[in-house]
mmCIF file of C-alpha atoms in Angstrom:
data_model
loop_
_atom_site.group_PDB
_atom_site.id
_atom_site.type_symbol
_atom_site.label_atom_id
_atom_site.label_comp_id
_atom_site.label_asym_id
_atom_site.label_seq_id
_atom_site.Cartn_x
_atom_site.Cartn_y
_atom_site.Cartn_z
ATOM 1 C CA MET A 1 -21.383 -54.374 -23.898
ATOM 2 C CA SER A 2 -21.862 -52.536 -20.559
ATOM 3 C CA ALA A 3 -24.092 -49.364 -20.648
ATOM 4 C CA THR A 4 -22.315 -48.021 -17.471
ATOM 5 C CA PRO A 5 -20.713 -44.641 -18.334
ATOM 6 C CA THR A 6 -16.921 -44.713 -18.042
ATOM 7 C CA PRO A 7 -15.086 -42.023 -15.978
ATOM 8 C CA LEU A 8 -14.036 -40.359 -19.216
ATOM 9 C CA SER A 9 -17.547 -40.099 -20.490
ATOM 10 C CA ARG A 10 -18.726 -38.756 -17.163
ATOM 11 C CA ARG A 11 -16.166 -35.942 -17.421
ATOM 12 C CA MET A 12 -17.226 -35.131 -20.971
ATOM 13 C CA ILE A 13 -20.871 -34.966 -19.981
ATOM 14 C CA ALA A 14 -19.975 -32.797 -16.998
ATOM 15 C CA ALA A 15 -17.970 -30.371 -19.159
ATOM 16 C CA ALA A 16 -20.770 -30.264 -21.788
ATOM 17 C CA VAL A 17 -23.333 -29.353 -19.121
ATOM 18 C CA LEU A 18 -21.081 -27.061 -17.059
ATOM 19 C CA VAL A 19 -20.122 -24.651 -19.896
ATOM 20 C CA PRO A 20 -23.718 -23.677 -20.834
ATOM 21 C CA VAL A 21 -24.599 -23.240 -17.127
ATOM 22 C CA LEU A 22 -21.578 -20.931 -16.524
ATOM 23 C CA ALA A 23 -22.425 -19.014 -19.760
ATOM 24 C CA ALA A 24 -26.003 -18.527 -18.680
ATOM 25 C CA LEU A 25 -24.969 -17.449 -15.231
ATOM 26 C CA ALA A 26 -22.410 -14.962 -16.684
ATOM 27 C CA LEU A 27 -25.064 -13.521 -19.095
ATOM 28 C CA TRP A 28 -27.586 -13.205 -16.248
ATOM 29 C CA ALA A 29 -25.051 -11.485 -13.948
ATOM 30 C CA PHE A 30 -24.027 -8.982 -16.610
ATOM 31 C CA ALA A 31 -27.145 -8.460 -18.649
ATOM 32 C CA TRP A 32 -29.784 -8.344 -15.821
ATOM 33 C CA PRO A 33 -28.427 -5.103 -14.240
ATOM 34 C CA ALA A 34 -27.923 -3.455 -17.662
ATOM 35 C CA ALA A 35 -31.444 -4.320 -18.701
ATOM 36 C CA ARG A 36 -32.984 -3.071 -15.440
ATOM 37 C CA THR A 37 -30.976 0.167 -15.066
ATOM 38 C CA ALA A 38 -33.183 2.751 -13.358
ATOM 39 C CA PRO A 39 -33.049 4.932 -10.239
ATOM 40 C CA HIS A 40 -33.909 3.017 -7.067
ATOM 41 C CA ASP A 41 -33.992 5.365 -4.027
ATOM 42 C CA LEU A 42 -31.417 7.573 -5.653
ATOM 43 C CA PRO A 43 -30.487 10.239 -3.036
ATOM 44 C CA LEU A 44 -31.621 13.714 -4.339
ATOM 45 C CA GLY A 45 -31.784 16.986 -2.451
ATOM 46 C CA VAL A 46 -34.463 19.641 -2.554
ATOM 47 C CA ALA A 47 -33.425 23.097 -1.265
ATOM 48 C CA GLY A 48 -35.344 26.263 -0.626
ATOM 49 C CA PRO A 49 -38.365 27.503 1.417
ATOM 50 C CA ALA A 50 -40.798 24.733 2.335
ATOM 51 C CA ALA A 51 -43.719 26.469 0.564
ATOM 52 C CA ALA A 52 -41.742 26.753 -2.691
ATOM 53 C CA THR A 53 -40.196 23.302 -2.701
ATOM 54 C CA ALA A 54 -43.366 21.361 -1.693
ATOM 55 C CA HIS A 55 -44.573 21.219 -5.268
ATOM 56 C CA VAL A 56 -41.247 20.162 -6.719
ATOM 57 C CA GLN A 57 -40.894 17.424 -4.053
ATOM 58 C CA GLU A 58 -44.383 16.146 -4.690
ATOM 59 C CA ARG A 59 -43.749 15.904 -8.396
ATOM 60 C CA LEU A 60 -40.518 14.064 -7.860
ATOM 61 C CA GLU A 61 -42.082 11.592 -5.416
ATOM 62 C CA GLN A 62 -44.689 10.672 -8.025
ATOM 63 C CA ARG A 63 -41.997 8.446 -9.434
ATOM 64 C CA GLU A 64 -42.484 5.886 -6.716
ATOM 65 C CA GLY A 65 -39.236 4.410 -5.376
ATOM 66 C CA ALA A 66 -37.015 6.435 -7.783
ATOM 67 C CA PHE A 67 -35.715 9.040 -5.449
ATOM 68 C CA GLU A 68 -34.871 9.386 -1.837
ATOM 69 C CA ILE A 69 -35.589 13.030 -1.149
ATOM 70 C CA HIS A 70 -33.457 14.998 1.283
ATOM 71 C CA ARG A 71 -34.656 18.522 2.407
ATOM 72 C CA TYR A 72 -32.244 21.383 2.779
ATOM 73 C CA ASP A 73 -32.853 24.983 3.900
ATOM 74 C CA ASP A 74 -30.729 26.690 1.167
ATOM 75 C CA GLU A 75 -28.321 26.204 -1.716
ATOM 76 C CA ALA A 76 -25.257 26.280 0.531
ATOM 77 C CA ALA A 77 -26.463 23.281 2.505
ATOM 78 C CA ALA A 78 -27.371 21.447 -0.686
ATOM 79 C CA ARG A 79 -23.881 22.032 -2.133
ATOM 80 C CA ALA A 80 -22.296 20.763 1.102
ATOM 81 C CA ALA A 81 -24.370 17.570 0.866
ATOM 82 C CA ILE A 82 -23.277 16.962 -2.658
ATOM 83 C CA GLU A 83 -19.599 17.510 -1.749
ATOM 84 C CA ASP A 84 -20.027 15.063 1.190
ATOM 85 C CA ARG A 85 -21.597 12.472 -1.217
ATOM 86 C CA THR A 86 -24.781 12.447 0.826
ATOM 87 C CA VAL A 87 -26.833 13.129 -2.368
ATOM 88 C CA TYR A 88 -25.984 12.982 -6.100
ATOM 89 C CA GLY A 89 -27.684 16.255 -6.802
ATOM 90 C CA ALA A 90 -30.170 18.834 -5.604
ATOM 91 C CA VAL A 91 -33.026 20.993 -6.975
ATOM 92 C CA VAL A 92 -32.790 24.560 -5.636
ATOM 93 C CA VAL A 93 -35.946 26.519 -5.727
ATOM 94 C CA GLY A 94 -35.426 30.305 -5.696
ATOM 95 C CA GLU A 95 -36.902 33.549 -6.917
ATOM 96 C CA SER A 96 -35.253 33.109 -10.383
ATOM 97 C CA GLY A 97 -36.751 29.657 -10.833
ATOM 98 C CA PRO A 98 -35.549 26.156 -10.152
ATOM 99 C CA ARG A 99 -31.865 25.298 -10.530
ATOM 100 C CA LEU A 100 -30.271 21.780 -10.591
ATOM 101 C CA LEU A 101 -27.027 21.097 -8.839
ATOM 102 C CA THR A 102 -25.219 17.961 -9.995
ATOM 103 C CA ALA A 103 -21.908 16.200 -9.480
ATOM 104 C CA SER A 104 -20.682 14.535 -12.701
ATOM 105 C CA ALA A 105 -17.624 13.299 -10.812
ATOM 106 C CA ALA A 106 -19.958 11.055 -8.728
ATOM 107 C CA SER A 107 -21.568 9.670 -11.867
ATOM 108 C CA PRO A 108 -21.932 11.283 -15.296
ATOM 109 C CA VAL A 109 -24.814 8.949 -15.964
ATOM 110 C CA VAL A 110 -26.745 10.069 -12.834
ATOM 111 C CA ALA A 111 -26.070 13.696 -13.679
ATOM 112 C CA GLN A 112 -27.571 13.329 -17.064
ATOM 113 C CA LEU A 113 -30.480 11.315 -15.595
ATOM 114 C CA LEU A 114 -31.192 14.122 -13.144
ATOM 115 C CA GLN A 115 -31.285 16.724 -15.833
ATOM 116 C CA GLN A 116 -33.899 14.796 -17.766
ATOM 117 C CA ALA A 117 -35.973 13.976 -14.771
ATOM 118 C CA VAL A 118 -36.016 17.521 -13.385
ATOM 119 C CA ALA A 119 -36.686 18.999 -16.789
ATOM 120 C CA GLU A 120 -39.687 16.689 -17.199
ATOM 121 C CA GLN A 121 -41.015 17.743 -13.791
ATOM 122 C CA ALA A 122 -40.500 21.452 -14.256
ATOM 123 C CA ALA A 123 -43.800 23.319 -14.234
ATOM 124 C CA GLY A 124 -44.887 24.778 -17.557
ATOM 125 C CA GLY A 125 -41.770 23.621 -19.291
ATOM 126 C CA ALA A 126 -39.618 26.111 -17.463
ATOM 127 C CA GLN A 127 -35.948 26.051 -18.214
ATOM 128 C CA VAL A 128 -33.868 24.522 -15.476
ATOM 129 C CA ARG A 129 -30.294 25.793 -15.210
ATOM 130 C CA THR A 130 -27.753 23.169 -14.263
ATOM 131 C CA VAL A 131 -24.632 23.704 -12.167
ATOM 132 C CA ASP A 132 -21.933 20.993 -11.928
ATOM 133 C CA VAL A 133 -20.750 21.338 -8.334
ATOM 134 C CA VAL A 134 -18.056 18.606 -8.536
ATOM 135 C CA ALA A 135 -17.250 18.189 -12.187
ATOM 136 C CA ALA A 136 -15.495 15.159 -13.678
ATOM 137 C CA PRO A 137 -11.944 15.758 -14.794
ATOM 138 C CA GLU A 138 -11.524 17.154 -18.314
ATOM 139 C CA GLU A 139 -9.401 14.138 -19.299
ATOM 140 C CA ASP A 140 -12.227 11.796 -18.386
ATOM 141 C CA PRO A 141 -15.555 13.709 -18.611
ATOM 142 C CA ARG A 142 -17.684 10.574 -19.066
ATOM 143 C CA GLY A 143 -15.943 8.539 -16.250
ATOM 144 C CA ALA A 144 -14.835 5.951 -18.806
ATOM 145 C CA ALA A 145 -11.287 5.689 -17.521
ATOM 146 C CA LEU A 146 -12.324 5.096 -13.912
ATOM 147 C CA THR A 147 -14.929 2.533 -15.037
ATOM 148 C CA ALA A 148 -12.320 0.728 -17.095
ATOM 149 C CA SER A 149 -10.018 0.536 -14.064
ATOM 150 C CA VAL A 150 -12.290 -1.794 -12.110
ATOM 151 C CA LEU A 151 -11.662 -4.887 -14.146
ATOM 152 C CA PRO A 152 -7.842 -4.520 -14.215
ATOM 153 C CA LEU A 153 -7.766 -4.100 -10.493
ATOM 154 C CA ALA A 154 -9.854 -7.262 -10.023
ATOM 155 C CA LEU A 155 -7.573 -9.183 -12.467
ATOM 156 C CA ALA A 156 -4.473 -7.951 -10.701
ATOM 157 C CA GLY A 157 -5.845 -9.215 -7.373
ATOM 158 C CA ILE A 158 -6.788 -12.587 -8.811
ATOM 159 C CA ALA A 159 -3.357 -12.870 -10.403
ATOM 160 C CA ALA A 160 -1.553 -11.946 -7.199
ATOM 161 C CA GLY A 161 -3.509 -14.582 -5.161
ATOM 162 C CA GLY A 162 -3.022 -17.227 -7.790
ATOM 163 C CA VAL A 163 0.680 -16.584 -8.303
ATOM 164 C CA VAL A 164 1.474 -16.550 -4.637
ATOM 165 C CA MET A 165 -0.254 -19.928 -4.209
ATOM 166 C CA MET A 166 1.380 -21.436 -7.316
ATOM 167 C CA THR A 167 4.851 -20.478 -6.204
ATOM 168 C CA GLY A 168 4.374 -22.517 -3.030
ATOM 169 C CA LEU A 169 4.450 -19.660 -0.561
ATOM 170 C CA ARG A 170 2.442 -20.321 2.560
ATOM 171 C CA GLY A 171 1.597 -18.637 5.806
ATOM 172 C CA ALA A 172 3.410 -15.383 6.748
ATOM 173 C CA ARG A 173 5.493 -15.469 3.565
ATOM 174 C CA ALA A 174 2.426 -15.624 1.361
ATOM 175 C CA ALA A 175 0.769 -12.790 3.346
ATOM 176 C CA THR A 176 3.836 -10.649 3.061
ATOM 177 C CA ALA A 177 4.009 -11.291 -0.704
ATOM 178 C CA LEU A 178 0.366 -10.333 -1.150
ATOM 179 C CA VAL A 179 0.794 -7.103 0.756
ATOM 180 C CA GLY A 180 3.894 -6.233 -1.135
ATOM 181 C CA ALA A 181 2.326 -6.972 -4.614
ATOM 182 C CA ALA A 182 -0.816 -4.907 -3.675
ATOM 183 C CA ALA A 183 1.333 -1.961 -2.515
ATOM 184 C CA LEU A 184 3.439 -1.928 -5.694
ATOM 185 C CA THR A 185 0.365 -2.360 -7.886
ATOM 186 C CA GLY A 186 -1.287 0.606 -6.134
ATOM 187 C CA LEU A 187 1.764 2.822 -6.660
ATOM 188 C CA ALA A 188 1.942 1.830 -10.393
ATOM 189 C CA ALA A 189 -1.796 2.369 -10.891
ATOM 190 C CA ALA A 190 -1.673 5.854 -9.258
ATOM 191 C CA ALA A 191 1.312 6.663 -11.492
ATOM 192 C CA VAL A 192 -0.692 5.745 -14.625
ATOM 193 C CA GLY A 193 -4.078 7.211 -13.581
ATOM 194 C CA ASP A 194 -2.939 10.424 -11.902
ATOM 195 C CA SER A 195 0.562 11.310 -13.008
ATOM 196 C CA TRP A 196 0.294 10.176 -16.578
ATOM 197 C CA LEU A 197 -3.359 10.151 -17.724
ATOM 198 C CA GLY A 198 -4.639 12.777 -15.287
ATOM 199 C CA VAL A 199 -8.016 11.026 -14.818
ATOM 200 C CA LEU A 200 -7.529 10.867 -11.085
ATOM 201 C CA THR A 201 -7.248 14.347 -9.532
ATOM 202 C CA GLY A 202 -7.107 13.736 -5.774
ATOM 203 C CA ASP A 203 -4.306 13.171 -3.314
ATOM 204 C CA TRP A 204 -1.722 10.921 -5.003
ATOM 205 C CA TRP A 205 -0.845 8.822 -1.949
ATOM 206 C CA ALA A 206 -4.570 8.428 -0.974
ATOM 207 C CA GLU A 207 -5.269 7.144 -4.537
ATOM 208 C CA ALA A 208 -2.321 4.766 -4.378
ATOM 209 C CA ALA A 209 -3.514 3.427 -1.029
ATOM 210 C CA ALA A 210 -7.098 2.932 -2.355
ATOM 211 C CA LEU A 211 -5.844 1.137 -5.454
ATOM 212 C CA GLY A 212 -3.504 -1.031 -3.412
ATOM 213 C CA LEU A 213 -6.174 -1.902 -0.902
ATOM 214 C CA ALA A 214 -8.455 -2.883 -3.697
ATOM 215 C CA VAL A 215 -5.938 -5.307 -5.139
ATOM 216 C CA LEU A 216 -5.154 -6.727 -1.702
ATOM 217 C CA ALA A 217 -8.834 -7.384 -0.886
ATOM 218 C CA VAL A 218 -9.141 -9.520 -4.068
ATOM 219 C CA GLY A 219 -5.753 -11.143 -3.832
ATOM 220 C CA ALA A 220 -6.058 -12.084 -0.194
ATOM 221 C CA THR A 221 -9.503 -13.477 -0.707
ATOM 222 C CA VAL A 222 -8.411 -15.719 -3.658
ATOM 223 C CA ALA A 223 -5.186 -16.845 -1.759
ATOM 224 C CA GLY A 224 -7.174 -17.483 1.454
ATOM 225 C CA LEU A 225 -9.772 -19.666 -0.277
ATOM 226 C CA ALA A 226 -7.040 -21.495 -2.113
ATOM 227 C CA ALA A 227 -5.187 -22.116 1.179
ATOM 228 C CA LEU A 228 -8.288 -23.597 2.686
ATOM 229 C CA LEU A 229 -9.979 -25.353 -0.183
ATOM 230 C CA GLY A 230 -7.105 -25.853 -2.638
ATOM 231 C CA THR A 231 -7.524 -25.295 -6.439
ATOM 232 C CA ALA A 232 -11.307 -25.128 -6.041
ATOM 233 C CA GLY A 233 -10.855 -22.115 -3.723
ATOM 234 C CA THR A 234 -8.982 -20.206 -6.413
ATOM 235 C CA GLY A 235 -11.862 -20.831 -8.840
ATOM 236 C CA ILE A 236 -14.523 -19.904 -6.285
ATOM 237 C CA GLY A 237 -12.775 -16.577 -5.409
ATOM 238 C CA ALA A 238 -12.150 -15.626 -8.979
ATOM 239 C CA GLY A 239 -15.609 -16.625 -10.059
ATOM 240 C CA VAL A 240 -17.330 -14.490 -7.415
ATOM 241 C CA VAL A 241 -15.227 -11.428 -8.214
ATOM 242 C CA MET A 242 -15.685 -11.709 -11.956
ATOM 243 C CA LEU A 243 -19.281 -12.938 -12.233
ATOM 244 C CA PHE A 244 -20.858 -10.820 -9.438
ATOM 245 C CA GLY A 245 -18.307 -8.254 -8.172
ATOM 246 C CA ASN A 246 -17.494 -6.710 -11.488
ATOM 247 C CA PRO A 247 -20.954 -6.319 -13.117
ATOM 248 C CA TRP A 248 -22.584 -5.388 -9.874
ATOM 249 C CA ALA A 249 -19.990 -2.684 -8.927
ATOM 250 C CA GLY A 250 -22.032 0.092 -10.425
ATOM 251 C CA ALA A 251 -18.887 1.806 -11.544
ATOM 252 C CA SER A 252 -20.189 2.798 -14.944
ATOM 253 C CA SER A 253 -23.443 4.339 -13.472
ATOM 254 C CA ALA A 254 -24.142 4.151 -9.712
ATOM 255 C CA PRO A 255 -25.148 1.418 -7.261
ATOM 256 C CA GLN A 256 -28.620 3.081 -6.892
ATOM 257 C CA LEU A 257 -29.282 2.536 -10.582
ATOM 258 C CA LEU A 258 -28.879 -1.295 -10.343
ATOM 259 C CA PRO A 259 -31.795 -3.512 -9.515
ATOM 260 C CA GLU A 260 -31.873 -4.861 -6.002
ATOM 261 C CA PRO A 261 -30.206 -6.689 -4.483
ATOM 262 C CA ALA A 262 -27.414 -6.304 -7.062
ATOM 263 C CA GLY A 263 -26.684 -2.769 -6.114
ATOM 264 C CA PHE A 264 -26.469 -3.660 -2.353
ATOM 265 C CA ILE A 265 -24.475 -6.831 -2.815
ATOM 266 C CA GLY A 266 -22.094 -5.135 -5.244
ATOM 267 C CA GLN A 267 -21.006 -2.593 -2.671
ATOM 268 C CA LEU A 268 -20.158 -5.538 -0.261
ATOM 269 C CA LEU A 269 -17.839 -7.079 -2.762
ATOM 270 C CA PRO A 270 -14.263 -5.758 -3.469
ATOM 271 C CA PRO A 271 -14.854 -4.305 -7.008
ATOM 272 C CA GLY A 272 -17.862 -2.216 -5.978
ATOM 273 C CA ALA A 273 -16.260 -0.999 -2.766
ATOM 274 C CA ALA A 274 -13.123 -0.208 -4.711
ATOM 275 C CA ALA A 275 -14.965 1.917 -7.304
ATOM 276 C CA THR A 276 -16.783 3.891 -4.625
ATOM 277 C CA LEU A 277 -13.612 4.446 -2.594
ATOM 278 C CA LEU A 278 -11.650 5.559 -5.630
ATOM 279 C CA ARG A 279 -14.248 8.182 -6.577
ATOM 280 C CA SER A 280 -14.206 9.470 -3.004
ATOM 281 C CA VAL A 281 -10.460 9.891 -2.716
ATOM 282 C CA ALA A 282 -9.951 11.076 -6.430
ATOM 283 C CA TYR A 283 -12.785 13.690 -6.653
ATOM 284 C CA PHE A 284 -14.326 14.339 -3.165
ATOM 285 C CA ASP A 285 -11.348 14.761 -0.872
ATOM 286 C CA GLY A 286 -12.094 11.462 0.828
ATOM 287 C CA ALA A 287 -15.794 12.200 1.621
ATOM 288 C CA ALA A 288 -17.823 9.052 2.341
ATOM 289 C CA ALA A 289 -14.669 6.899 2.041
ATOM 290 C CA THR A 290 -14.973 5.261 5.388
ATOM 291 C CA GLY A 291 -17.566 2.640 4.420
ATOM 292 C CA PRO A 292 -15.907 1.229 1.309
ATOM 293 C CA ALA A 293 -12.443 1.380 2.936
ATOM 294 C CA LEU A 294 -13.742 -0.664 5.862
ATOM 295 C CA THR A 295 -15.330 -3.174 3.423
ATOM 296 C CA LEU A 296 -12.044 -3.692 1.537
ATOM 297 C CA THR A 297 -10.091 -3.883 4.883
ATOM 298 C CA TRP A 298 -12.364 -6.669 6.124
ATOM 299 C CA TRP A 299 -11.947 -8.626 2.900
ATOM 300 C CA SER A 300 -8.173 -8.154 3.211
ATOM 301 C CA VAL A 301 -8.000 -9.117 6.914
ATOM 302 C CA LEU A 302 -10.191 -12.171 6.429
ATOM 303 C CA GLY A 303 -8.273 -13.317 3.391
ATOM 304 C CA LEU A 304 -4.914 -12.939 4.985
ATOM 305 C CA GLY A 305 -6.249 -14.709 8.131
ATOM 306 C CA ALA A 306 -7.379 -17.574 5.897
ATOM 307 C CA VAL A 307 -3.924 -17.745 4.366
ATOM 308 C CA LEU A 308 -2.310 -18.060 7.822
ATOM 309 C CA LEU A 309 -4.965 -20.522 8.975
ATOM 310 C CA GLY A 310 -4.499 -22.687 5.897
ATOM 311 C CA ALA A 311 -0.760 -22.948 6.624
ATOM 312 C CA MET A 312 -1.350 -23.933 10.201
ATOM 313 C CA ILE A 313 -3.866 -26.588 9.199
ATOM 314 C CA GLY A 314 -1.408 -27.904 6.605
ATOM 315 C CA LYS A 315 1.352 -28.227 9.162
ATOM 316 C CA ARG A 316 -0.945 -30.177 11.586
ATOM 317 C CA THR A 317 -2.258 -32.522 8.964
ATOM 318 C CA LYS A 318 1.135 -33.257 7.316
ATOM 319 C CA PRO A 319 2.217 -36.816 8.148
ATOM 320 C CA ALA A 320 5.161 -37.045 10.452
ATOM 321 C CA ALA A 321 8.415 -38.218 8.954
ATOM 322 C CA GLN A 322 9.097 -41.924 9.620
ATOM 323 C CA PRO A 323 12.306 -42.611 11.462
ATOM 324 C CA ALA A 324 15.006 -44.292 9.478
ATOM 325 C CA ARG A 325 15.324 -47.992 10.087
ATOM 326 C CA THR A 326 18.698 -49.311 11.203
ATOM 327 C CA PRO A 327 19.634 -52.437 9.418
ATOM 328 C CA ALA A 328 20.024 -55.430 11.769
ATOM 329 C CA LEU A 329 23.573 -56.291 12.548
ATOM 330 C CA ALA A 330 24.790 -59.762 11.549
ATOM 331 C CA GLY A 331 25.485 -61.983 14.461
#
């Protein structure tokens, strides 16, 4: 008997090896950030006279690499920085003692972390009063609904890209279908999140645009890779979004709480950019929305460009139709 593996046995071995590898990769991508959650250069403000804030700043900087300190002259400047999403919070030092400004809408987890950190650093165990400058909505005080929206948006984008390719649409028709599906999904998601559940409290149309752009970025990427690489492209696009984009988005906490480079890479992928953009338009009147909006736009443009390019390549490589042969006439 020959010891040479048959094609069927090779496929069985490949499947047996591939499944544990993918499982280990998924566990690493999801469990590693969760196990290493801690502040990494988290933007935090310190406001007040330099002589009064020097001691507070020094104590905060003792936690090396935890906080990125921003100095402000007074409480008004610190509040403006929080509303502009420059910092997550600020310690204001005044005559009545230290006071902590937070923004639970930016991240309830970060707001709680800052309360604990500032309370530990307070001299002599002094009480630190906390003021929530930009509070999370009453219907979603822990940010659970916004966090839960990241995965459905990613799945909607993957489904849009896959369905468009499976239905045989190519080129401009595929691009038009992707844009239309993303726009309708954005409208539907805004109707659910804002009009019905009330967990999004910003401008309705801005929220719908952000949600639709998030779906388009994923859908166009999946469809573009499929147009260039075939079925493998669909798997690659969906795998990157689900294995890295979703757990590294920082939606449940903040990008600065994830270990590097997960926090940085996550904001370059559609799910992370979508979560940041949605917070900005829903709770901060669009502050700091330019960066994530451009990230999603680039993914969308590159994906749609790949869809058009794939159709052009397919036309060029398609074999020309052979002319019909005319039967010879009998003499």
